[in-house]
mmCIF file of C-alpha atoms in Angstrom:
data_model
loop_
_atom_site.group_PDB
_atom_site.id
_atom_site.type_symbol
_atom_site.label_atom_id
_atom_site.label_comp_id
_atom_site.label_asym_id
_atom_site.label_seq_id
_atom_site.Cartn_x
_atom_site.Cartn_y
_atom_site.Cartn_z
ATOM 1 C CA UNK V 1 104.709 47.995 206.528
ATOM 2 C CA UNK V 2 106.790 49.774 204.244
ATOM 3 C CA UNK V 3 106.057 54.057 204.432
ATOM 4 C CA UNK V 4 104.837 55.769 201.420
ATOM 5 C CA UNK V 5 107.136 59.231 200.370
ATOM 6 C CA UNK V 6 104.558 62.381 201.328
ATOM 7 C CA UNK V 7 101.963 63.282 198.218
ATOM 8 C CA UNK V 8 99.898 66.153 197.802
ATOM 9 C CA UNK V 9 97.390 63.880 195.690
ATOM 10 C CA UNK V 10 95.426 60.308 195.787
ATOM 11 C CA UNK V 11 97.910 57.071 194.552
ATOM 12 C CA UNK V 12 96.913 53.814 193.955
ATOM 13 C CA UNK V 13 97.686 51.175 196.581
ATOM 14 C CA UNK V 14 97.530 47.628 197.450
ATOM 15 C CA UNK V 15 93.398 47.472 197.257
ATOM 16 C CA UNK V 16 93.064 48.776 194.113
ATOM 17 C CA UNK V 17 90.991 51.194 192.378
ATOM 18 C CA UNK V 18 88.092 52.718 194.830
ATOM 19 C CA UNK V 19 85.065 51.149 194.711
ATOM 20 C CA UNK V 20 83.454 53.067 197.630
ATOM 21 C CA UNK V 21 80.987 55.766 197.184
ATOM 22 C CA UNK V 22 82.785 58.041 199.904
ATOM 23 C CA UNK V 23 86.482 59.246 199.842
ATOM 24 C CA UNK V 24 87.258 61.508 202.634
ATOM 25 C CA UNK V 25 89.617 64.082 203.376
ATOM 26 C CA UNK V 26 92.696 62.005 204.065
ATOM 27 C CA UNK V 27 95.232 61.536 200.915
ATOM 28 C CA UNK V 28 95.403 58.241 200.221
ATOM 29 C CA UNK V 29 98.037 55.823 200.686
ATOM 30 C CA UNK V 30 99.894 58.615 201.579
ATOM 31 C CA UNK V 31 101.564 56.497 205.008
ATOM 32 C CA UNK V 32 101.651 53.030 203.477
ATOM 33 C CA UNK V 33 100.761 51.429 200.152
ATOM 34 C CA UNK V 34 98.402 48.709 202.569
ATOM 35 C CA UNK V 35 95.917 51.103 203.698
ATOM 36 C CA UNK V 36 94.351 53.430 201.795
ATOM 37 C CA UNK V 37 93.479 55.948 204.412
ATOM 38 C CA UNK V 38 95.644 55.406 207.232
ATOM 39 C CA UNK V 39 94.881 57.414 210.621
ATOM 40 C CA UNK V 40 91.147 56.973 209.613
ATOM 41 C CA UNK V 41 92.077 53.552 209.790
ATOM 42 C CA UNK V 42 94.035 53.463 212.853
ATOM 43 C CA UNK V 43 91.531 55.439 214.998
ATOM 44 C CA UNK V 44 89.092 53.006 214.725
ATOM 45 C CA UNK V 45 91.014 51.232 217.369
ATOM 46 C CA UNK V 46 88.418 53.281 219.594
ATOM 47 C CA UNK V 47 85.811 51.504 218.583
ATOM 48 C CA UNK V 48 87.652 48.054 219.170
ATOM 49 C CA UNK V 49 89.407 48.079 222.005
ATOM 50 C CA UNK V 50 86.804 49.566 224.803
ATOM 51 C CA UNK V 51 84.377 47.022 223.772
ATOM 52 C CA UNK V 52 86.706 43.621 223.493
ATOM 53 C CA UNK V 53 87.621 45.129 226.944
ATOM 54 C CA UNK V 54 83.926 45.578 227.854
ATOM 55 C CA UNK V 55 83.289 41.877 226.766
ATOM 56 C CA UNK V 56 85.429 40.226 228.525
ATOM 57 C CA UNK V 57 84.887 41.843 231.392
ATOM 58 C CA UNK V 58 80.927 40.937 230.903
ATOM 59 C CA UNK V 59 81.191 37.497 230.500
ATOM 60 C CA UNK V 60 83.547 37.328 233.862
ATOM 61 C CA UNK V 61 80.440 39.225 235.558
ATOM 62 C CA UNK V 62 77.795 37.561 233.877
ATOM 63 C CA UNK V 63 75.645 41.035 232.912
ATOM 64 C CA UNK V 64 73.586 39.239 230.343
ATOM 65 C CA UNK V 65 73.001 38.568 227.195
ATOM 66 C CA UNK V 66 71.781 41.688 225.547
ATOM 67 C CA UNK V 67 73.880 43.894 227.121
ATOM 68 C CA UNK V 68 76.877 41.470 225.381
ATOM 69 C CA UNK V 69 75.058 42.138 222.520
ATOM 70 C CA UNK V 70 74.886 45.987 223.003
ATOM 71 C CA UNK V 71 79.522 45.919 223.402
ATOM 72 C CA UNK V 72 79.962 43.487 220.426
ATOM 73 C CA UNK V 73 77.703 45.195 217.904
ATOM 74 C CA UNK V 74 80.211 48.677 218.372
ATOM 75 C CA UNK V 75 82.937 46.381 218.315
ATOM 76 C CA UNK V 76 81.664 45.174 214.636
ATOM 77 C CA UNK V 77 81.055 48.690 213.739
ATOM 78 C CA UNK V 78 84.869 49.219 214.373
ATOM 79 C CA UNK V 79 85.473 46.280 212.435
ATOM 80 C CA UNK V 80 83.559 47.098 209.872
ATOM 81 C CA UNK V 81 85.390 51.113 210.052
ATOM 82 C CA UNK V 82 88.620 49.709 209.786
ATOM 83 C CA UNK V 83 88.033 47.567 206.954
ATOM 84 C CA UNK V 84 86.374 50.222 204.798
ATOM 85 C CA UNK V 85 88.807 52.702 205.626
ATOM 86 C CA UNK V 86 91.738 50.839 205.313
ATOM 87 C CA UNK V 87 90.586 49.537 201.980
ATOM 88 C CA UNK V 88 88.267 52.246 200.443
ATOM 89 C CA UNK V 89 85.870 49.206 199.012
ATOM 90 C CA UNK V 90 81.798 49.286 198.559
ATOM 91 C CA UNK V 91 81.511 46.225 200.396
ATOM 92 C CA UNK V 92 83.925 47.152 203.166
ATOM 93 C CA UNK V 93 81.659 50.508 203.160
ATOM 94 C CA UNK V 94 78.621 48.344 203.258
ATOM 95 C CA UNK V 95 80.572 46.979 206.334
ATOM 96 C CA UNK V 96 80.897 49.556 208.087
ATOM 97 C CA UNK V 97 77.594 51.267 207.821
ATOM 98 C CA UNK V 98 74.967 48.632 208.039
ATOM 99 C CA UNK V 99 76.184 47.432 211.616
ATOM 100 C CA UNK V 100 75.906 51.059 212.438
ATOM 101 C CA UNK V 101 72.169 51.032 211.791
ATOM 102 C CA UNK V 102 71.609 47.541 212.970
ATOM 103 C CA UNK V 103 74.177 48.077 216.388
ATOM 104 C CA UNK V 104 72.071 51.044 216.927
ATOM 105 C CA UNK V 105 69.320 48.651 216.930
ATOM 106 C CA UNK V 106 70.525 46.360 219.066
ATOM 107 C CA UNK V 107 71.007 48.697 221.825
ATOM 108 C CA UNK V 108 67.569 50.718 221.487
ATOM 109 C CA UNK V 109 65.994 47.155 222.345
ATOM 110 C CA UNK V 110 67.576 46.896 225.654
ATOM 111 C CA UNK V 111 67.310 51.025 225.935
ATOM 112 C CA UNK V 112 63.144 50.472 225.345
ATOM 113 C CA UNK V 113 62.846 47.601 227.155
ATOM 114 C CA UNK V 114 64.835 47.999 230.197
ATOM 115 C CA UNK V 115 62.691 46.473 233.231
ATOM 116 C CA UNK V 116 62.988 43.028 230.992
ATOM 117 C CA UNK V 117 63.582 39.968 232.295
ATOM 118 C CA UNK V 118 66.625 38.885 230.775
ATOM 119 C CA UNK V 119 64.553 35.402 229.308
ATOM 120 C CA UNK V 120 61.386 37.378 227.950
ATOM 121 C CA UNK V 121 61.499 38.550 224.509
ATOM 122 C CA UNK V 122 59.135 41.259 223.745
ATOM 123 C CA UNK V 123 58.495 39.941 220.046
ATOM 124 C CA UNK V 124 56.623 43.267 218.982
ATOM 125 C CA UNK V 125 59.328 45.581 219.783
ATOM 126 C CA UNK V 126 62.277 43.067 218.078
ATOM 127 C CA UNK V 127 60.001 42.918 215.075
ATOM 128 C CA UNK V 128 59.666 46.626 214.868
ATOM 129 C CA UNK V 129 63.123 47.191 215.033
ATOM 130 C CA UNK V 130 64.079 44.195 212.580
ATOM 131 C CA UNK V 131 61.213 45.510 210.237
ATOM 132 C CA UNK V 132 63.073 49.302 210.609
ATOM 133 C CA UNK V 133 66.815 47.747 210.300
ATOM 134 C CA UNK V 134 66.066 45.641 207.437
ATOM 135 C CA UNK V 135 64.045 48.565 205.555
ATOM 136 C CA UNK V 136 66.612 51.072 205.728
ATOM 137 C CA UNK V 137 68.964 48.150 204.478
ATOM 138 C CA UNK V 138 67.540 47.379 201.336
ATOM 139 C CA UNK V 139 66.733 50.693 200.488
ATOM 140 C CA UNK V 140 70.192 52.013 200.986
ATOM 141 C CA UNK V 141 71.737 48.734 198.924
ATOM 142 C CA UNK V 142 69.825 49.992 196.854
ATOM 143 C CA UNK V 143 69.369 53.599 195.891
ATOM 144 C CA UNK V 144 73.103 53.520 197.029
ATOM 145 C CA UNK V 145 72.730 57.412 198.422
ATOM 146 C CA UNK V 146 74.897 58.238 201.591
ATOM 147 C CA UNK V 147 72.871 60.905 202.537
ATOM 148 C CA UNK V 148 70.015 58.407 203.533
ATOM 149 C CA UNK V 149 71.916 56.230 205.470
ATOM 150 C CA UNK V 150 73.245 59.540 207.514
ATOM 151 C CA UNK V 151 69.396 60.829 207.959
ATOM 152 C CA UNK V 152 68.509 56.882 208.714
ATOM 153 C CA UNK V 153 71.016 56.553 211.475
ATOM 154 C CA UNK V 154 71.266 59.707 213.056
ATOM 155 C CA UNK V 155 67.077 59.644 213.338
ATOM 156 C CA UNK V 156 68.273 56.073 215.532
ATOM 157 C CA UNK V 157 70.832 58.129 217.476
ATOM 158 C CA UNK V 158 68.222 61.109 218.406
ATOM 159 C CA UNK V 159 65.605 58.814 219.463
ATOM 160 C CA UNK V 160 67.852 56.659 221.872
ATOM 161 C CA UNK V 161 69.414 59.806 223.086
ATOM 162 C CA UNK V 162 65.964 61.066 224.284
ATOM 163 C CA UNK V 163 65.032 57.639 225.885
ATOM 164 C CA UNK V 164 68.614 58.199 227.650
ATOM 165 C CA UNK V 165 67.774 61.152 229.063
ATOM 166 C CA UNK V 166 64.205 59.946 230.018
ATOM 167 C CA UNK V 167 66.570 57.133 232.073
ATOM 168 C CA UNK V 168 68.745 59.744 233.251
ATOM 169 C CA UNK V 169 66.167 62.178 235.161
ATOM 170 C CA UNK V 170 64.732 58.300 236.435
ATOM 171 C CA UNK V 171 67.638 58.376 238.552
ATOM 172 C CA UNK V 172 69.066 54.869 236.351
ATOM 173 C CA UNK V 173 72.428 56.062 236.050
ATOM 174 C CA UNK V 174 74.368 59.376 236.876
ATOM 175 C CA UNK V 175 73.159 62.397 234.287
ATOM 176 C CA UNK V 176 76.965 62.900 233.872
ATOM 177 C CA UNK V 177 77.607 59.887 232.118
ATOM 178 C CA UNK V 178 74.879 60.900 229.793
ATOM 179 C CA UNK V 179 75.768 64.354 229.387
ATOM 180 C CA UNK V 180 79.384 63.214 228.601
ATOM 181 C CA UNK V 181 77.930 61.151 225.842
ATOM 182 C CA UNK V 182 76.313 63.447 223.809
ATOM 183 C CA UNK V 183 78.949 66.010 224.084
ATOM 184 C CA UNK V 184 81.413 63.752 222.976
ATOM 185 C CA UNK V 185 78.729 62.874 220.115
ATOM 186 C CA UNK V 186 78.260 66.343 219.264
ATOM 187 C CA UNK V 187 81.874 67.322 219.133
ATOM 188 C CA UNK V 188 82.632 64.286 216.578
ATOM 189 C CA UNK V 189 79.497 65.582 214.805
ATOM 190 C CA UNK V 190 80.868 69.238 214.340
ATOM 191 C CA UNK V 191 84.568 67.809 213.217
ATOM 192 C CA UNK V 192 83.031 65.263 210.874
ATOM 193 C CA UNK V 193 81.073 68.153 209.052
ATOM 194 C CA UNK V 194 84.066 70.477 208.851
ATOM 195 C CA UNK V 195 86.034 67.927 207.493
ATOM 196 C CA UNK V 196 83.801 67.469 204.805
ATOM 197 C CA UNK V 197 82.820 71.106 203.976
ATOM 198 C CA UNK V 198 86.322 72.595 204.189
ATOM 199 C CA UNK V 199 88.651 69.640 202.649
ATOM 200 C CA UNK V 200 90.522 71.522 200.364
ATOM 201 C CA UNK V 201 91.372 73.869 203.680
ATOM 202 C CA UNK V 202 92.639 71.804 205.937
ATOM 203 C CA UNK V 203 94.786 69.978 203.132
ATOM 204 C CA UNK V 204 96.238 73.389 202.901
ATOM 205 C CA UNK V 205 96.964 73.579 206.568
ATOM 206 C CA UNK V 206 98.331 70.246 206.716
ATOM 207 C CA UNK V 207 100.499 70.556 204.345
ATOM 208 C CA UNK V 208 102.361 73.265 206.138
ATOM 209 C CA UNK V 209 102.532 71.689 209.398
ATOM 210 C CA UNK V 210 105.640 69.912 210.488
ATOM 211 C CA UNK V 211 105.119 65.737 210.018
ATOM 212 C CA UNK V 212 104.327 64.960 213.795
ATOM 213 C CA UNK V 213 101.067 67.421 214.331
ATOM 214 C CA UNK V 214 99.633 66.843 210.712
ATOM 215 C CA UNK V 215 97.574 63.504 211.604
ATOM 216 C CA UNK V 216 96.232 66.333 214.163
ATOM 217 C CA UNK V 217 94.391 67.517 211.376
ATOM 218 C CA UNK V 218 92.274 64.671 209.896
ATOM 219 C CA UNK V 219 89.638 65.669 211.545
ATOM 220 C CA UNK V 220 87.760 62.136 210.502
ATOM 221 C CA UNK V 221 89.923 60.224 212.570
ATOM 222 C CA UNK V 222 88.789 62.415 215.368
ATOM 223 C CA UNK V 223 85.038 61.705 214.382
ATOM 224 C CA UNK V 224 85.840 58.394 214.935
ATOM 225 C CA UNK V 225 87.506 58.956 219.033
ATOM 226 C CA UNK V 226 84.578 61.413 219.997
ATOM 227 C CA UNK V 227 81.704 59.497 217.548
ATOM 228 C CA UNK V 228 82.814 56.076 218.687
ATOM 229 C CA UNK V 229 83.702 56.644 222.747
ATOM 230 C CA UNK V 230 80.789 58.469 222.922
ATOM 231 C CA UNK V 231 79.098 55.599 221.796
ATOM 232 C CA UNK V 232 80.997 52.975 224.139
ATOM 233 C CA UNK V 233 79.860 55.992 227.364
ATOM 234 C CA UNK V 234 76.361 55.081 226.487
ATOM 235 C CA UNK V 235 76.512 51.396 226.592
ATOM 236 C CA UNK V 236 78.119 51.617 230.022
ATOM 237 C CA UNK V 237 75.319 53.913 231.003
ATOM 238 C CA UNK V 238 73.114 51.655 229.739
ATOM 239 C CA UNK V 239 74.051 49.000 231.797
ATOM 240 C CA UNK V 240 74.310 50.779 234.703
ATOM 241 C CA UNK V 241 70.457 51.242 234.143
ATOM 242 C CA UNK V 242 69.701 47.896 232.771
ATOM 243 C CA UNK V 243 71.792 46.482 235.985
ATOM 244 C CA UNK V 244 69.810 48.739 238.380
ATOM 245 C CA UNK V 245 66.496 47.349 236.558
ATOM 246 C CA UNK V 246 67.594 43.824 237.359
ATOM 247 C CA UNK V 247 68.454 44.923 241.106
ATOM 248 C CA UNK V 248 72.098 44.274 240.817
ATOM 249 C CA UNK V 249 74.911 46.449 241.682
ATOM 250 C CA UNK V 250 76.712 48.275 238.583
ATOM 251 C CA UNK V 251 78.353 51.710 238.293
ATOM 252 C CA UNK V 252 80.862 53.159 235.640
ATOM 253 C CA UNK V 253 84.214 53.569 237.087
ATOM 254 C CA UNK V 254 87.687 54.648 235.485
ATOM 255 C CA UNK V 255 90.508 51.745 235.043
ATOM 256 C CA UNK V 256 93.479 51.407 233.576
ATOM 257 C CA UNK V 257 92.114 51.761 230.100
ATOM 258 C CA UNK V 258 89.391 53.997 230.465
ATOM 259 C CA UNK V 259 85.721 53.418 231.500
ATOM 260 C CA UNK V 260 84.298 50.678 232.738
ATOM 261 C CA UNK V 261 81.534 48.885 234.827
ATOM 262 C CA UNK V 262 82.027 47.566 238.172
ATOM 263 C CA UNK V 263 79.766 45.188 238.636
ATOM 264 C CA UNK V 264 78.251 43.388 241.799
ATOM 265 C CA UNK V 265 76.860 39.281 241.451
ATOM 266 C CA UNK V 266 74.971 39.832 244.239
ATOM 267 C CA UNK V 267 71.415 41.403 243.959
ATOM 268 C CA UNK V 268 70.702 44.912 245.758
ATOM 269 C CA UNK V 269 68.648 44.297 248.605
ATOM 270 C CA UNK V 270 65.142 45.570 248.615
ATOM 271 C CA UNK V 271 62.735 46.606 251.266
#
Protein backbone atom coordinates (compact mmCIF):
# COMPACT_ATOMS: atom_id res chain seq x y z
CA UNK A 1 0.00 0.00 0.00
CA UNK A 2 1.12 3.14 -1.26
CA UNK A 3 2.56 5.72 1.94
CA UNK A 4 0.85 8.91 2.53
CA UNK A 5 3.51 12.27 2.68
CA UNK A 6 3.49 13.28 6.73
CA UNK A 7 0.37 15.84 7.70
CA UNK A 8 -0.11 17.76 10.66
CA UNK A 9 -4.04 17.50 10.04
CA UNK A 10 -7.00 14.82 9.20
CA UNK A 11 -7.23 13.94 5.03
CA UNK A 12 -9.70 12.11 3.45
CA UNK A 13 -8.93 8.54 2.42
CA UNK A 14 -10.14 5.54 0.72
CA UNK A 15 -13.34 5.03 3.29
CA UNK A 16 -14.65 8.18 2.98
CA UNK A 17 -16.01 10.77 5.11
CA UNK A 18 -16.20 9.57 9.02
CA UNK A 19 -19.17 8.22 10.02
CA UNK A 20 -17.99 7.10 13.51
CA UNK A 21 -18.85 8.87 16.62
CA UNK A 22 -15.13 8.59 17.97
CA UNK A 23 -11.92 9.92 16.22
CA UNK A 24 -8.91 9.43 18.28
CA UNK A 25 -5.66 10.89 18.60
CA UNK A 26 -3.96 9.42 15.56
CA UNK A 27 -3.94 11.79 12.25
CA UNK A 28 -5.62 10.17 9.82
CA UNK A 29 -4.50 8.59 6.78
CA UNK A 30 -1.45 10.00 7.63
CA UNK A 31 0.63 6.29 6.67
CA UNK A 32 -1.62 5.16 3.84
CA UNK A 33 -4.70 6.46 2.04
CA UNK A 34 -6.37 2.57 2.96
CA UNK A 35 -6.56 2.97 6.57
CA UNK A 36 -7.68 5.70 8.23
CA UNK A 37 -5.85 5.29 11.47
CA UNK A 38 -3.04 3.13 10.89
CA UNK A 39 -0.96 1.83 14.06
CA UNK A 40 -4.42 1.79 15.85
CA UNK A 41 -5.14 -0.46 13.21
CA UNK A 42 -2.15 -2.53 13.15
CA UNK A 43 -2.01 -3.16 16.93
CA UNK A 44 -5.01 -4.88 16.95
CA UNK A 45 -3.00 -7.75 15.70
CA UNK A 46 -2.85 -8.41 19.63
CA UNK A 47 -6.07 -9.17 19.84
CA UNK A 48 -5.92 -11.62 16.75
CA UNK A 49 -3.15 -13.48 16.79
CA UNK A 50 -2.96 -14.93 20.63
CA UNK A 51 -6.39 -16.16 20.24
CA UNK A 52 -6.32 -17.87 16.49
CA UNK A 53 -3.19 -19.32 18.26
CA UNK A 54 -5.23 -20.20 21.39
CA UNK A 55 -7.89 -21.90 19.08
CA UNK A 56 -6.13 -24.01 17.38
CA UNK A 57 -4.33 -25.14 19.95
CA UNK A 58 -7.88 -25.91 21.82
CA UNK A 59 -9.41 -27.83 19.36
CA UNK A 60 -6.01 -30.12 19.11
CA UNK A 61 -6.57 -30.55 23.07
CA UNK A 62 -10.12 -30.75 23.09
CA UNK A 63 -10.67 -28.04 26.25
CA UNK A 64 -14.30 -27.59 25.43
CA UNK A 65 -16.66 -25.77 24.08
CA UNK A 66 -17.05 -22.66 26.11
CA UNK A 67 -13.72 -22.10 26.73
CA UNK A 68 -13.49 -22.00 22.51
CA UNK A 69 -16.02 -19.68 22.92
CA UNK A 70 -14.21 -17.53 25.61
CA UNK A 71 -10.63 -17.25 22.65
CA UNK A 72 -12.92 -16.58 19.60
CA UNK A 73 -15.13 -13.89 21.08
CA UNK A 74 -11.53 -11.62 21.75
CA UNK A 75 -10.56 -12.72 18.50
CA UNK A 76 -13.93 -10.95 17.05
CA UNK A 77 -13.31 -8.06 19.24
CA UNK A 78 -9.95 -7.67 17.29
CA UNK A 79 -11.80 -8.08 14.26
CA UNK A 80 -14.18 -5.90 14.95
CA UNK A 81 -10.98 -3.15 16.28
CA UNK A 82 -9.36 -3.44 13.15
CA UNK A 83 -12.20 -2.82 11.03
CA UNK A 84 -13.38 0.30 12.85
CA UNK A 85 -10.07 1.64 13.10
CA UNK A 86 -8.90 1.04 9.87
CA UNK A 87 -12.05 2.50 8.43
CA UNK A 88 -13.36 5.11 10.99
CA UNK A 89 -17.20 3.86 10.11
CA UNK A 90 -20.38 3.70 12.68
CA UNK A 91 -20.98 0.29 11.77
CA UNK A 92 -17.37 -0.83 11.91
CA UNK A 93 -17.56 1.07 15.47
CA UNK A 94 -20.69 -0.83 16.21
CA UNK A 95 -18.26 -3.75 15.37
CA UNK A 96 -15.98 -3.31 17.48
CA UNK A 97 -17.79 -2.43 20.62
CA UNK A 98 -20.76 -4.68 20.84
CA UNK A 99 -18.53 -7.96 20.81
CA UNK A 100 -16.72 -6.22 23.57
CA UNK A 101 -19.81 -6.26 25.77
CA UNK A 102 -21.14 -9.50 24.50
CA UNK A 103 -17.25 -11.34 24.56
CA UNK A 104 -17.21 -10.08 28.02
CA UNK A 105 -20.28 -12.02 28.38
CA UNK A 106 -19.29 -14.95 27.07
CA UNK A 107 -16.48 -15.40 29.36
CA UNK A 108 -18.29 -14.28 32.74
CA UNK A 109 -20.56 -17.46 31.97
CA UNK A 110 -17.80 -19.88 32.16
CA UNK A 111 -16.04 -17.41 34.99
CA UNK A 112 -19.64 -17.89 37.17
CA UNK A 113 -20.18 -21.16 36.37
CA UNK A 114 -16.96 -22.89 36.58
CA UNK A 115 -17.63 -26.44 38.36
CA UNK A 116 -20.08 -26.99 35.10
CA UNK A 117 -20.31 -29.89 33.37
CA UNK A 118 -19.34 -29.07 30.04
CA UNK A 119 -23.15 -30.54 28.66
CA UNK A 120 -25.31 -28.66 31.41
CA UNK A 121 -26.51 -25.32 30.59
CA UNK A 122 -27.45 -23.29 33.51
CA UNK A 123 -30.42 -21.49 31.56
CA UNK A 124 -30.89 -18.77 34.40
CA UNK A 125 -27.47 -17.49 34.36
CA UNK A 126 -27.29 -17.48 30.13
CA UNK A 127 -30.59 -15.65 30.28
CA UNK A 128 -29.32 -13.10 32.69
CA UNK A 129 -26.45 -12.40 30.81
CA UNK A 130 -28.33 -12.41 27.29
CA UNK A 131 -31.08 -10.19 29.02
CA UNK A 132 -27.86 -7.73 30.27
CA UNK A 133 -25.95 -8.02 26.69
CA UNK A 134 -28.91 -7.38 24.68
CA UNK A 135 -30.09 -4.33 27.03
CA UNK A 136 -27.02 -2.47 26.93
CA UNK A 137 -27.22 -3.15 23.04
CA UNK A 138 -30.24 -1.51 22.19
CA UNK A 139 -29.82 1.18 24.40
CA UNK A 140 -26.44 2.14 23.12
CA UNK A 141 -27.82 1.73 19.20
CA UNK A 142 -29.74 3.84 20.37
CA UNK A 143 -29.00 6.86 22.48
CA UNK A 144 -25.70 6.46 20.43
CA UNK A 145 -23.55 7.93 23.66
CA UNK A 146 -19.95 6.41 24.06
CA UNK A 147 -19.78 7.19 27.45
CA UNK A 148 -22.45 4.43 28.24
CA UNK A 149 -21.00 1.81 26.46
CA UNK A 150 -17.52 2.65 28.47
CA UNK A 151 -19.55 2.65 32.01
CA UNK A 152 -21.53 -0.62 30.50
CA UNK A 153 -18.40 -2.55 29.79
CA UNK A 154 -16.02 -1.62 32.23
CA UNK A 155 -18.97 -2.43 35.10
CA UNK A 156 -18.52 -6.25 33.04
CA UNK A 157 -14.73 -6.00 33.42
CA UNK A 158 -14.86 -5.08 37.39
CA UNK A 159 -17.24 -7.72 38.17
CA UNK A 160 -15.28 -10.63 36.37
CA UNK A 161 -12.12 -9.25 37.77
CA UNK A 162 -13.48 -9.78 41.35
CA UNK A 163 -14.84 -13.34 40.55
CA UNK A 164 -11.05 -13.80 39.25
CA UNK A 165 -9.63 -13.03 42.22
CA UNK A 166 -12.29 -15.00 44.26
CA UNK A 167 -10.72 -18.06 41.83
CA UNK A 168 -7.36 -16.93 42.48
CA UNK A 169 -7.20 -17.09 46.50
CA UNK A 170 -9.29 -20.78 45.62
CA UNK A 171 -6.02 -21.91 44.62
CA UNK A 172 -7.65 -22.39 40.59
CA UNK A 173 -4.82 -20.93 38.95
CA UNK A 174 -1.52 -19.11 40.04
CA UNK A 175 -2.42 -15.37 41.61
CA UNK A 176 0.37 -14.22 39.21
CA UNK A 177 -1.39 -14.81 36.19
CA UNK A 178 -4.15 -12.78 37.64
CA UNK A 179 -2.20 -10.10 39.00
CA UNK A 180 -0.45 -9.78 35.56
CA UNK A 181 -3.86 -9.28 34.09
CA UNK A 182 -5.09 -6.48 35.72
CA UNK A 183 -1.89 -4.65 35.65
CA UNK A 184 -1.65 -4.98 32.16
CA UNK A 185 -5.49 -3.79 32.19
CA UNK A 186 -4.76 -0.94 34.28
CA UNK A 187 -1.74 0.28 32.41
CA UNK A 188 -3.84 0.29 28.96
CA UNK A 189 -6.50 2.03 31.10
CA UNK A 190 -4.13 4.96 32.23
CA UNK A 191 -2.62 5.35 28.42
CA UNK A 192 -6.08 5.21 26.88
CA UNK A 193 -7.20 8.20 29.19
CA UNK A 194 -4.09 10.28 28.54
CA UNK A 195 -4.47 9.87 25.09
CA UNK A 196 -7.70 11.27 25.16
CA UNK A 197 -7.26 14.14 27.69
CA UNK A 198 -3.93 15.43 26.37
CA UNK A 199 -4.31 14.94 22.35
CA UNK A 200 -3.30 18.13 21.29
CA UNK A 201 0.07 17.32 23.57
CA UNK A 202 1.27 14.46 22.41
CA UNK A 203 0.59 15.63 18.67
CA UNK A 204 3.03 18.23 19.70
CA UNK A 205 5.55 15.73 20.89
CA UNK A 206 5.17 13.62 17.99
CA UNK A 207 5.66 15.87 15.74
CA UNK A 208 9.15 16.57 16.92
CA UNK A 209 10.27 13.13 17.22
CA UNK A 210 12.34 11.57 14.51
CA UNK A 211 9.89 9.11 12.10
CA UNK A 212 10.93 5.69 13.75
CA UNK A 213 9.89 6.47 17.66
CA UNK A 214 6.71 8.59 16.73
CA UNK A 215 4.19 5.46 16.42
CA UNK A 216 5.78 5.24 20.14
CA UNK A 217 3.50 7.84 20.91
CA UNK A 218 -0.07 6.79 19.95
CA UNK A 219 -0.71 5.86 23.02
CA UNK A 220 -4.18 4.07 21.66
CA UNK A 221 -2.35 1.57 19.92
CA UNK A 222 -0.77 0.78 23.20
CA UNK A 223 -4.35 0.54 24.85
CA UNK A 224 -4.92 -1.93 22.51
CA UNK A 225 -1.33 -4.39 23.48
CA UNK A 226 -1.90 -3.88 27.35
CA UNK A 227 -6.12 -3.70 27.05
CA UNK A 228 -6.21 -6.65 24.69
CA UNK A 229 -3.20 -9.17 26.17
CA UNK A 230 -4.45 -8.49 29.30
CA UNK A 231 -7.53 -9.76 28.19
CA UNK A 232 -6.07 -12.97 26.31
CA UNK A 233 -3.91 -13.54 30.28
CA UNK A 234 -7.33 -13.95 31.68
CA UNK A 235 -8.78 -16.43 29.36
CA UNK A 236 -5.72 -18.62 29.88
CA UNK A 237 -6.26 -18.21 33.57
CA UNK A 238 -9.53 -19.05 33.12
CA UNK A 239 -8.93 -22.19 31.73
CA UNK A 240 -6.45 -23.15 33.88
CA UNK A 241 -9.37 -22.94 36.50
CA UNK A 242 -12.10 -24.22 34.37
CA UNK A 243 -9.52 -27.26 33.46
CA UNK A 244 -8.74 -27.82 37.18
CA UNK A 245 -12.73 -27.82 37.77
CA UNK A 246 -13.05 -30.58 35.21
CA UNK A 247 -9.99 -32.53 36.90
CA UNK A 248 -7.75 -32.25 33.95
CA UNK A 249 -4.29 -31.09 33.78
CA UNK A 250 -3.77 -27.35 32.39
CA UNK A 251 -1.21 -24.66 33.28
CA UNK A 252 -0.12 -21.41 31.38
CA UNK A 253 3.27 -21.77 30.01
CA UNK A 254 5.46 -19.40 27.68
CA UNK A 255 6.03 -20.61 23.83
CA UNK A 256 7.30 -19.34 21.02
CA UNK A 257 4.65 -16.71 20.68
CA UNK A 258 3.82 -15.88 24.02
CA UNK A 259 1.41 -17.52 26.55
CA UNK A 260 -0.19 -20.42 26.34
CA UNK A 261 -1.92 -23.52 27.96
CA UNK A 262 -0.40 -26.80 28.24
CA UNK A 263 -2.86 -29.01 28.48
CA UNK A 264 -3.11 -32.74 29.72
CA UNK A 265 -6.12 -35.37 27.98
CA UNK A 266 -5.81 -37.33 30.76
CA UNK A 267 -7.88 -36.56 33.97
CA UNK A 268 -5.93 -35.69 37.36
CA UNK A 269 -6.23 -38.48 39.56
CA UNK A 270 -8.24 -38.12 42.68
CA UNK A 271 -8.17 -39.73 46.04
Amino acid sequence: MPPSPPNTVDRLGYWGNQTSTLDWCEYNYEVSIYIAEFWNTLSNLFMIVPPLWAIYLGIRQQIGTRLLLCYLSLLVVGIGSWLFHMTLLYEMQLMDELPMVWGTLASSYTLYDIDADESKVNVKLALGLVLYGTIISVVYVTINIPEFHQAAYGLLVAVSFLYSFNLARKKYFPMRWFLLSICMYAVGFAVWNIDNVFCSNLRTVRSGLPGFFAPLTQLHAWWHFFAGYGSYISILYLSQARLKALKRHGHVKVGCIGLYVDVGREKVATE
